[in-house]
Amino acid sequence: MATYAIGDVQGCASQLDQLVRQIGFNAQTDRLWFVGDLVNRGPDSVGVLRFIKSLGGTASVVLGNHDLFLLAAAEELVSLRPKDTIHDVLAARDRSELTAWLRHLPLVFRDDAYLMVHAGLLPTWTADEAFRLAGEVEHFLAGPDYRTLLRELFHEPTVRWHASLRGLKRLAAITRIFTKIRTCTVSGDLSNFSGRPDEAPQGYRPWFSFPDRQSADVTIIAGHWAALGLHVETNLLMIDSGCVWGRELTALRVSDRAVFQVPGLAR
């Protein structure tokens, strides 16, 4: 039995198929972990969703920012931009089934000493705290008022996280951190920076590089940061290697950290 963590697929169904074949994936014994951003920017988002959904309990998946954007688009809460490529999902015969499945996915997945999230955590959050906070959002997103949270996420200003936050502001702040964080300040301000870590704005640094990071007692598996690329530390596996930008799609075998890659989308 082997477990493979797979980086941001972003609608690259052909590359995912090649990668699954390369690792010799056996649905009877193996497990696949996906760090989110299953859709958008690539050519076949609906194919990716159908395949991963068909895996059932064999796959563990967390939500990414592009997945949440798809949910908002399906509710007509946002307009598609020229660079968005989720039209195939929105026009699919099984659109409702796919978006319902997506909406019930977690923001954080935990398995023993591993914690998987799309983007990252605030340095002040412990793994236990992150898991609890994610549960607040997951419960609401799976409920009948989920549209109000999606509207808050995409139409209201970003609010800095503080434990005293309540209501939709609190849920949106938690969600943005789990799905958007790359660099932050010591006080918890997030930037929109997406470039290389050594080019981060003054006062900001990668969320995982703070020396007193409270989640360092578990191994975090995340993606989201294509400019960072594959980045492996003792307690950190960052595996968005930029498939949709023409680089690679990565699978990392969790047990021994063996890396498997296929060429990304031709650009």
PDB file of C-alpha atoms in Angstrom:
ATOM      1  CA  MET A   1       0.000   0.000   0.000  1.00  0.00           C
ATOM      2  CA  ALA A   2       1.365   3.434  -0.959  1.00  0.00           C
ATOM      3  CA  THR A   3       0.097   6.975  -0.482  1.00  0.00           C
ATOM      4  CA  TYR A   4       0.941   9.654  -3.040  1.00  0.00           C
ATOM      5  CA  ALA A   5       0.385  13.390  -2.550  1.00  0.00           C
ATOM      6  CA  ILE A   6      -0.341  15.158  -5.835  1.00  0.00           C
ATOM      7  CA  GLY A   7       0.141  18.849  -6.548  1.00  0.00           C
ATOM      8  CA  ASP A   8      -2.228  21.371  -8.125  1.00  0.00           C
ATOM      9  CA  VAL A   9      -3.832  19.686 -11.162  1.00  0.00           C
ATOM     10  CA  GLN A  10      -5.837  22.732 -12.354  1.00  0.00           C
ATOM     11  CA  GLY A  11      -7.761  21.004 -15.099  1.00  0.00           C
ATOM     12  CA  CYS A  12      -4.806  19.107 -16.591  1.00  0.00           C
ATOM     13  CA  ALA A  13      -6.583  15.769 -16.906  1.00  0.00           C
ATOM     14  CA  SER A  14      -4.167  14.290 -19.436  1.00  0.00           C
ATOM     15  CA  GLN A  15      -1.161  15.027 -17.227  1.00  0.00           C
ATOM     16  CA  LEU A  16      -2.949  13.540 -14.225  1.00  0.00           C
ATOM     17  CA  ASP A  17      -3.678  10.390 -16.187  1.00  0.00           C
ATOM     18  CA  GLN A  18      -0.004  10.120 -17.207  1.00  0.00           C
ATOM     19  CA  LEU A  19       1.131  10.621 -13.617  1.00  0.00           C
ATOM     20  CA  VAL A  20      -1.254   8.028 -12.209  1.00  0.00           C
ATOM     21  CA  ARG A  21       0.013   5.560 -14.789  1.00  0.00           C
ATOM     22  CA  GLN A  22       3.637   6.387 -14.031  1.00  0.00           C
ATOM     23  CA  ILE A  23       3.302   5.619 -10.335  1.00  0.00           C
ATOM     24  CA  GLY A  24       1.459   2.396 -11.101  1.00  0.00           C
ATOM     25  CA  PHE A  25      -1.515   3.444  -9.014  1.00  0.00           C
ATOM     26  CA  ASN A  26      -3.607   0.531  -7.765  1.00  0.00           C
ATOM     27  CA  ALA A  27      -7.036   1.616  -6.528  1.00  0.00           C
ATOM     28  CA  GLN A  28      -7.314  -1.538  -4.436  1.00  0.00           C
ATOM     29  CA  THR A  29      -4.267  -0.784  -2.305  1.00  0.00           C
ATOM     30  CA  ASP A  30      -2.985   2.741  -2.882  1.00  0.00           C
ATOM     31  CA  ARG A  31      -4.227   6.153  -1.812  1.00  0.00           C
ATOM     32  CA  LEU A  32      -4.047   9.543  -3.522  1.00  0.00           C
ATOM     33  CA  TRP A  33      -3.971  12.846  -1.654  1.00  0.00           C
ATOM     34  CA  PHE A  34      -4.785  16.013  -3.641  1.00  0.00           C
ATOM     35  CA  VAL A  35      -3.764  19.459  -2.335  1.00  0.00           C
ATOM     36  CA  GLY A  36      -6.633  21.291  -4.057  1.00  0.00           C
ATOM     37  CA  ASP A  37      -7.027  23.505  -7.094  1.00  0.00           C
ATOM     38  CA  LEU A  38      -8.372  20.611  -9.081  1.00  0.00           C
ATOM     39  CA  VAL A  39      -9.828  22.973 -11.675  1.00  0.00           C
ATOM     40  CA  ASN A  40      -9.230  26.066 -13.821  1.00  0.00           C
ATOM     41  CA  ARG A  41      -6.552  27.340 -16.192  1.00  0.00           C
ATOM     42  CA  GLY A  42      -6.112  23.863 -17.751  1.00  0.00           C
ATOM     43  CA  PRO A  43      -8.208  22.395 -20.606  1.00  0.00           C
ATOM     44  CA  ASP A  44     -10.222  19.649 -18.903  1.00  0.00           C
ATOM     45  CA  SER A  45     -11.498  20.591 -15.459  1.00  0.00           C
ATOM     46  CA  VAL A  46     -14.575  18.407 -15.767  1.00  0.00           C
ATOM     47  CA  GLY A  47     -12.419  15.391 -16.597  1.00  0.00           C
ATOM     48  CA  VAL A  48     -10.304  15.955 -13.505  1.00  0.00           C
ATOM     49  CA  LEU A  49     -13.345  16.257 -11.249  1.00  0.00           C
ATOM     50  CA  ARG A  50     -15.009  13.158 -12.662  1.00  0.00           C
ATOM     51  CA  PHE A  51     -11.886  11.056 -12.257  1.00  0.00           C
ATOM     52  CA  ILE A  52     -11.107  12.118  -8.689  1.00  0.00           C
ATOM     53  CA  LYS A  53     -14.741  11.853  -7.619  1.00  0.00           C
ATOM     54  CA  SER A  54     -14.862   8.311  -9.067  1.00  0.00           C
ATOM     55  CA  LEU A  55     -12.040   7.273  -6.733  1.00  0.00           C
ATOM     56  CA  GLY A  56     -14.320   7.515  -3.712  1.00  0.00           C
ATOM     57  CA  GLY A  57     -12.527   6.821  -0.443  1.00  0.00           C
ATOM     58  CA  THR A  58      -9.320   6.026  -2.292  1.00  0.00           C
ATOM     59  CA  ALA A  59      -8.740   9.781  -2.671  1.00  0.00           C
ATOM     60  CA  SER A  60      -8.464  12.465   0.002  1.00  0.00           C
ATOM     61  CA  VAL A  61      -8.902  16.017  -1.287  1.00  0.00           C
ATOM     62  CA  VAL A  62      -8.827  19.522   0.179  1.00  0.00           C
ATOM     63  CA  LEU A  63     -10.380  22.617  -1.354  1.00  0.00           C
ATOM     64  CA  GLY A  64      -8.284  25.231  -3.130  1.00  0.00           C
ATOM     65  CA  ASN A  65      -9.080  28.801  -4.125  1.00  0.00           C
ATOM     66  CA  HIS A  66      -9.894  27.832  -7.723  1.00  0.00           C
ATOM     67  CA  ASP A  67     -12.289  25.154  -6.505  1.00  0.00           C
ATOM     68  CA  LEU A  68     -14.095  27.728  -4.390  1.00  0.00           C
ATOM     69  CA  PHE A  69     -14.217  30.076  -7.377  1.00  0.00           C
ATOM     70  CA  LEU A  70     -15.933  27.330  -9.363  1.00  0.00           C
ATOM     71  CA  LEU A  71     -18.529  26.935  -6.615  1.00  0.00           C
ATOM     72  CA  ALA A  72     -19.166  30.686  -6.671  1.00  0.00           C
ATOM     73  CA  ALA A  73     -19.440  30.674 -10.471  1.00  0.00           C
ATOM     74  CA  ALA A  74     -21.918  27.794 -10.336  1.00  0.00           C
ATOM     75  CA  GLU A  75     -24.093  29.962  -8.086  1.00  0.00           C
ATOM     76  CA  GLU A  76     -23.685  32.960 -10.435  1.00  0.00           C
ATOM     77  CA  LEU A  77     -21.955  34.928  -7.693  1.00  0.00           C
ATOM     78  CA  VAL A  78     -18.923  35.742  -9.834  1.00  0.00           C
ATOM     79  CA  SER A  79     -18.297  36.383 -13.505  1.00  0.00           C
ATOM     80  CA  LEU A  80     -15.752  34.357 -15.436  1.00  0.00           C
ATOM     81  CA  ARG A  81     -12.559  36.132 -16.468  1.00  0.00           C
ATOM     82  CA  PRO A  82     -10.847  35.556 -19.830  1.00  0.00           C
ATOM     83  CA  LYS A  83      -8.260  33.286 -18.195  1.00  0.00           C
ATOM     84  CA  ASP A  84     -10.842  31.027 -16.528  1.00  0.00           C
ATOM     85  CA  THR A  85     -11.418  27.615 -18.129  1.00  0.00           C
ATOM     86  CA  ILE A  86     -14.219  26.104 -16.076  1.00  0.00           C
ATOM     87  CA  HIS A  87     -16.875  26.453 -18.754  1.00  0.00           C
ATOM     88  CA  ASP A  88     -16.843  22.679 -19.247  1.00  0.00           C
ATOM     89  CA  VAL A  89     -17.900  22.067 -15.652  1.00  0.00           C
ATOM     90  CA  LEU A  90     -20.613  24.718 -15.751  1.00  0.00           C
ATOM     91  CA  ALA A  91     -22.050  23.192 -18.928  1.00  0.00           C
ATOM     92  CA  ALA A  92     -21.735  19.567 -17.820  1.00  0.00           C
ATOM     93  CA  ARG A  93     -24.733  17.274 -17.497  1.00  0.00           C
ATOM     94  CA  ASP A  94     -23.460  16.247 -14.042  1.00  0.00           C
ATOM     95  CA  ARG A  95     -22.662  19.786 -12.928  1.00  0.00           C
ATOM     96  CA  SER A  96     -24.879  19.592  -9.833  1.00  0.00           C
ATOM     97  CA  GLU A  97     -23.360  16.303  -8.670  1.00  0.00           C
ATOM     98  CA  LEU A  98     -19.812  17.554  -9.195  1.00  0.00           C
ATOM     99  CA  THR A  99     -20.308  20.867  -7.408  1.00  0.00           C
ATOM    100  CA  ALA A 100     -22.173  19.212  -4.521  1.00  0.00           C
ATOM    101  CA  TRP A 101     -19.289  16.761  -4.106  1.00  0.00           C
ATOM    102  CA  LEU A 102     -16.795  19.632  -4.212  1.00  0.00           C
ATOM    103  CA  ARG A 103     -18.714  21.660  -1.653  1.00  0.00           C
ATOM    104  CA  HIS A 104     -18.518  18.818   0.866  1.00  0.00           C
ATOM    105  CA  LEU A 105     -14.741  18.471   0.647  1.00  0.00           C
ATOM    106  CA  PRO A 106     -12.654  19.622   3.628  1.00  0.00           C
ATOM    107  CA  LEU A 107     -10.257  22.533   3.879  1.00  0.00           C
ATOM    108  CA  VAL A 108      -7.858  20.492   5.989  1.00  0.00           C
ATOM    109  CA  PHE A 109      -7.133  16.768   5.951  1.00  0.00           C
ATOM    110  CA  ARG A 110      -5.217  15.122   8.776  1.00  0.00           C
ATOM    111  CA  ASP A 111      -3.659  11.671   8.881  1.00  0.00           C
ATOM    112  CA  ASP A 112      -1.415  10.834  11.851  1.00  0.00           C
ATOM    113  CA  ALA A 113       1.610  13.145  11.628  1.00  0.00           C
ATOM    114  CA  TYR A 114       0.537  14.709   8.308  1.00  0.00           C
ATOM    115  CA  LEU A 115      -1.724  17.680   7.729  1.00  0.00           C
ATOM    116  CA  MET A 116      -2.748  18.600   4.185  1.00  0.00           C
ATOM    117  CA  VAL A 117      -4.062  22.034   3.211  1.00  0.00           C
ATOM    118  CA  HIS A 118      -4.129  23.904  -0.065  1.00  0.00           C
ATOM    119  CA  ALA A 119      -1.980  26.956   0.730  1.00  0.00           C
ATOM    120  CA  GLY A 120      -0.814  26.921   4.333  1.00  0.00           C
ATOM    121  CA  LEU A 121      -1.429  28.047   7.906  1.00  0.00           C
ATOM    122  CA  LEU A 122      -0.771  31.138   9.943  1.00  0.00           C
ATOM    123  CA  PRO A 123       2.500  30.584  11.806  1.00  0.00           C
ATOM    124  CA  THR A 124       0.683  31.090  15.116  1.00  0.00           C
ATOM    125  CA  TRP A 125      -1.774  28.242  14.491  1.00  0.00           C
ATOM    126  CA  THR A 126      -1.119  24.779  15.842  1.00  0.00           C
ATOM    127  CA  ALA A 127      -2.179  21.775  13.782  1.00  0.00           C
ATOM    128  CA  ASP A 128      -4.993  21.065  16.241  1.00  0.00           C
ATOM    129  CA  GLU A 129      -6.225  24.650  16.056  1.00  0.00           C
ATOM    130  CA  ALA A 130      -6.113  24.623  12.265  1.00  0.00           C
ATOM    131  CA  PHE A 131      -8.127  21.418  12.140  1.00  0.00           C
ATOM    132  CA  ARG A 132     -10.781  22.889  14.455  1.00  0.00           C
ATOM    133  CA  LEU A 133     -11.004  26.150  12.523  1.00  0.00           C
ATOM    134  CA  ALA A 134     -11.340  24.306   9.237  1.00  0.00           C
ATOM    135  CA  GLY A 135     -14.216  22.339  10.724  1.00  0.00           C
ATOM    136  CA  GLU A 136     -16.156  25.551  11.338  1.00  0.00           C
ATOM    137  CA  VAL A 137     -15.989  26.442   7.657  1.00  0.00           C
ATOM    138  CA  GLU A 138     -16.633  22.916   6.412  1.00  0.00           C
ATOM    139  CA  HIS A 139     -19.788  22.627   8.506  1.00  0.00           C
ATOM    140  CA  PHE A 140     -21.145  25.900   7.121  1.00  0.00           C
ATOM    141  CA  LEU A 141     -20.130  25.233   3.521  1.00  0.00           C
ATOM    142  CA  ALA A 142     -21.930  21.890   3.594  1.00  0.00           C
ATOM    143  CA  GLY A 143     -25.088  23.516   4.973  1.00  0.00           C
ATOM    144  CA  PRO A 144     -28.019  25.325   3.358  1.00  0.00           C
ATOM    145  CA  ASP A 145     -26.577  28.853   3.676  1.00  0.00           C
ATOM    146  CA  TYR A 146     -23.295  28.132   1.872  1.00  0.00           C
ATOM    147  CA  ARG A 147     -24.009  30.815  -0.754  1.00  0.00           C
ATOM    148  CA  THR A 148     -23.662  33.550   1.862  1.00  0.00           C
ATOM    149  CA  LEU A 149     -20.117  32.407   2.621  1.00  0.00           C
ATOM    150  CA  LEU A 150     -19.190  32.282  -1.059  1.00  0.00           C
ATOM    151  CA  ARG A 151     -20.575  35.799  -1.499  1.00  0.00           C
ATOM    152  CA  GLU A 152     -18.532  36.993   1.495  1.00  0.00           C
ATOM    153  CA  LEU A 153     -15.385  35.410   0.085  1.00  0.00           C
ATOM    154  CA  PHE A 154     -15.623  36.987  -3.329  1.00  0.00           C
ATOM    155  CA  HIS A 155     -17.384  40.286  -2.707  1.00  0.00           C
ATOM    156  CA  GLU A 156     -16.323  41.567   0.705  1.00  0.00           C
ATOM    157  CA  PRO A 157     -12.988  43.038   1.829  1.00  0.00           C
ATOM    158  CA  THR A 158     -10.337  40.806   3.321  1.00  0.00           C
ATOM    159  CA  VAL A 159     -10.247  40.985   7.107  1.00  0.00           C
ATOM    160  CA  ARG A 160      -7.150  40.126   9.158  1.00  0.00           C
ATOM    161  CA  TRP A 161      -7.634  37.010  11.247  1.00  0.00           C
ATOM    162  CA  HIS A 162      -8.319  37.433  14.936  1.00  0.00           C
ATOM    163  CA  ALA A 163      -9.828  34.853  17.262  1.00  0.00           C
ATOM    164  CA  SER A 164     -12.551  37.336  18.251  1.00  0.00           C
ATOM    165  CA  LEU A 165     -14.001  37.421  14.716  1.00  0.00           C
ATOM    166  CA  ARG A 166     -17.514  36.057  14.421  1.00  0.00           C
ATOM    167  CA  GLY A 167     -19.983  35.088  11.712  1.00  0.00           C
ATOM    168  CA  LEU A 168     -19.191  35.236   8.020  1.00  0.00           C
ATOM    169  CA  LYS A 169     -16.158  37.497   8.573  1.00  0.00           C
ATOM    170  CA  ARG A 170     -14.593  34.786  10.714  1.00  0.00           C
ATOM    171  CA  LEU A 171     -15.354  31.970   8.271  1.00  0.00           C
ATOM    172  CA  ALA A 172     -14.093  33.967   5.293  1.00  0.00           C
ATOM    173  CA  ALA A 173     -10.870  34.913   7.076  1.00  0.00           C
ATOM    174  CA  ILE A 174     -10.192  31.271   7.935  1.00  0.00           C
ATOM    175  CA  THR A 175     -10.940  30.165   4.376  1.00  0.00           C
ATOM    176  CA  ARG A 176      -8.701  32.783   2.785  1.00  0.00           C
ATOM    177  CA  ILE A 177      -5.764  31.740   4.953  1.00  0.00           C
ATOM    178  CA  PHE A 178      -6.091  28.047   4.157  1.00  0.00           C
ATOM    179  CA  THR A 179      -6.526  28.650   0.422  1.00  0.00           C
ATOM    180  CA  LYS A 180      -4.534  31.829  -0.311  1.00  0.00           C
ATOM    181  CA  ILE A 181      -1.603  32.323   2.068  1.00  0.00           C
ATOM    182  CA  ARG A 182       1.926  32.442   0.686  1.00  0.00           C
ATOM    183  CA  THR A 183       3.674  35.202   2.601  1.00  0.00           C
ATOM    184  CA  CYS A 184       2.582  36.996   5.747  1.00  0.00           C
ATOM    185  CA  THR A 185       3.850  39.287   8.481  1.00  0.00           C
ATOM    186  CA  VAL A 186       4.559  38.320  12.047  1.00  0.00           C
ATOM    187  CA  SER A 187       1.221  39.895  12.997  1.00  0.00           C
ATOM    188  CA  GLY A 188      -0.721  37.788  10.475  1.00  0.00           C
ATOM    189  CA  ASP A 189      -1.257  40.139   7.532  1.00  0.00           C
ATOM    190  CA  LEU A 190      -1.394  38.311   4.199  1.00  0.00           C
ATOM    191  CA  SER A 191      -0.025  39.659   0.933  1.00  0.00           C
ATOM    192  CA  ASN A 192      -1.198  38.957  -2.608  1.00  0.00           C
ATOM    193  CA  PHE A 193       2.382  38.191  -3.604  1.00  0.00           C
ATOM    194  CA  SER A 194       2.810  35.110  -5.805  1.00  0.00           C
ATOM    195  CA  GLY A 195       6.423  35.338  -6.963  1.00  0.00           C
ATOM    196  CA  ARG A 196       9.633  33.788  -5.680  1.00  0.00           C
ATOM    197  CA  PRO A 197      10.181  33.864  -1.900  1.00  0.00           C
ATOM    198  CA  ASP A 198      13.331  35.983  -2.214  1.00  0.00           C
ATOM    199  CA  GLU A 199      11.272  38.678  -3.925  1.00  0.00           C
ATOM    200  CA  ALA A 200       8.608  38.920  -1.203  1.00  0.00           C
ATOM    201  CA  PRO A 201       7.487  42.400  -0.123  1.00  0.00           C
ATOM    202  CA  GLN A 202       9.373  44.004   2.741  1.00  0.00           C
ATOM    203  CA  GLY A 203       8.136  42.746   6.098  1.00  0.00           C
ATOM    204  CA  TYR A 204       6.606  39.610   4.609  1.00  0.00           C
ATOM    205  CA  ARG A 205       8.071  36.126   4.560  1.00  0.00           C
ATOM    206  CA  PRO A 206       6.862  32.635   3.607  1.00  0.00           C
ATOM    207  CA  TRP A 207       4.320  31.394   6.145  1.00  0.00           C
ATOM    208  CA  PHE A 208       6.391  28.267   6.790  1.00  0.00           C
ATOM    209  CA  SER A 209       9.700  30.075   7.419  1.00  0.00           C
ATOM    210  CA  PHE A 210       8.911  31.630  10.807  1.00  0.00           C
ATOM    211  CA  PRO A 211      11.265  30.055  13.372  1.00  0.00           C
ATOM    212  CA  ASP A 212       8.560  29.631  16.012  1.00  0.00           C
ATOM    213  CA  ARG A 213       5.873  28.228  13.663  1.00  0.00           C
ATOM    214  CA  GLN A 214       3.387  26.421  15.897  1.00  0.00           C
ATOM    215  CA  SER A 215       2.531  23.674  13.394  1.00  0.00           C
ATOM    216  CA  ALA A 216       6.127  22.461  13.038  1.00  0.00           C
ATOM    217  CA  ASP A 217       5.372  19.306  15.044  1.00  0.00           C
ATOM    218  CA  VAL A 218       3.509  17.806  12.059  1.00  0.00           C
ATOM    219  CA  THR A 219       4.426  17.545   8.377  1.00  0.00           C
ATOM    220  CA  ILE A 220       2.411  20.020   6.318  1.00  0.00           C
ATOM    221  CA  ILE A 221       1.578  19.056   2.739  1.00  0.00           C
ATOM    222  CA  ALA A 222       0.454  21.969   0.567  1.00  0.00           C
ATOM    223  CA  GLY A 223       0.497  23.454  -2.930  1.00  0.00           C
ATOM    224  CA  HIS A 224      -0.745  26.805  -4.289  1.00  0.00           C
ATOM    225  CA  TRP A 225       2.686  28.419  -4.744  1.00  0.00           C
ATOM    226  CA  ALA A 226       3.771  27.594  -8.302  1.00  0.00           C
ATOM    227  CA  ALA A 227       6.665  30.071  -8.264  1.00  0.00           C
ATOM    228  CA  LEU A 228       8.095  28.284  -5.243  1.00  0.00           C
ATOM    229  CA  GLY A 229       7.958  24.951  -7.042  1.00  0.00           C
ATOM    230  CA  LEU A 230       8.651  21.607  -5.403  1.00  0.00           C
ATOM    231  CA  HIS A 231      10.021  22.462  -1.968  1.00  0.00           C
ATOM    232  CA  VAL A 232      10.785  19.783   0.606  1.00  0.00           C
ATOM    233  CA  GLU A 233      11.859  20.277   4.207  1.00  0.00           C
ATOM    234  CA  THR A 234      11.840  17.977   7.230  1.00  0.00           C
ATOM    235  CA  ASN A 235       8.284  18.914   8.180  1.00  0.00           C
ATOM    236  CA  LEU A 236       7.078  20.531   4.964  1.00  0.00           C
ATOM    237  CA  LEU A 237       6.127  19.242   1.503  1.00  0.00           C
ATOM    238  CA  MET A 238       5.184  22.007  -0.947  1.00  0.00           C
ATOM    239  CA  ILE A 239       4.253  20.251  -4.188  1.00  0.00           C
ATOM    240  CA  ASP A 240       2.776  22.746  -6.671  1.00  0.00           C
ATOM    241  CA  SER A 241       5.420  22.431  -9.382  1.00  0.00           C
ATOM    242  CA  GLY A 242       3.563  24.562 -11.939  1.00  0.00           C
ATOM    243  CA  CYS A 243       1.907  21.985 -14.187  1.00  0.00           C
ATOM    244  CA  VAL A 244      -0.482  24.534 -15.689  1.00  0.00           C
ATOM    245  CA  TRP A 245       2.426  26.897 -16.357  1.00  0.00           C
ATOM    246  CA  GLY A 246       4.296  24.366 -18.486  1.00  0.00           C
ATOM    247  CA  ARG A 247       6.543  22.849 -15.829  1.00  0.00           C
ATOM    248  CA  GLU A 248       5.595  19.571 -14.106  1.00  0.00           C
ATOM    249  CA  LEU A 249       2.800  17.771 -12.283  1.00  0.00           C
ATOM    250  CA  THR A 250       4.227  16.138  -9.180  1.00  0.00           C
ATOM    251  CA  ALA A 251       3.337  13.110  -7.085  1.00  0.00           C
ATOM    252  CA  LEU A 252       5.293  12.567  -3.904  1.00  0.00           C
ATOM    253  CA  ARG A 253       5.184   9.167  -2.221  1.00  0.00           C
ATOM    254  CA  VAL A 254       4.600  10.023   1.410  1.00  0.00           C
ATOM    255  CA  SER A 255       6.408   7.063   2.969  1.00  0.00           C
ATOM    256  CA  ASP A 256       9.862   7.753   1.475  1.00  0.00           C
ATOM    257  CA  ARG A 257       9.380  11.122  -0.288  1.00  0.00           C
ATOM    258  CA  ALA A 258      10.169   9.655  -3.687  1.00  0.00           C
ATOM    259  CA  VAL A 259       9.229  12.176  -6.386  1.00  0.00           C
ATOM    260  CA  PHE A 260       7.414  11.322  -9.624  1.00  0.00           C
ATOM    261  CA  GLN A 261       6.775  13.941 -12.299  1.00  0.00           C
ATOM    262  CA  VAL A 262       5.326  14.313 -15.783  1.00  0.00           C
ATOM    263  CA  PRO A 263       5.706  17.316 -18.109  1.00  0.00           C
ATOM    264  CA  GLY A 264       3.105  20.000 -17.615  1.00  0.00           C
ATOM    265  CA  LEU A 265       0.778  21.740 -20.003  1.00  0.00           C
ATOM    266  CA  ALA A 266       2.470  22.860 -23.207  1.00  0.00           C
ATOM    267  CA  ARG A 267       2.370  26.655 -23.444  1.00  0.00           C
TER     268      ARG A 267
END
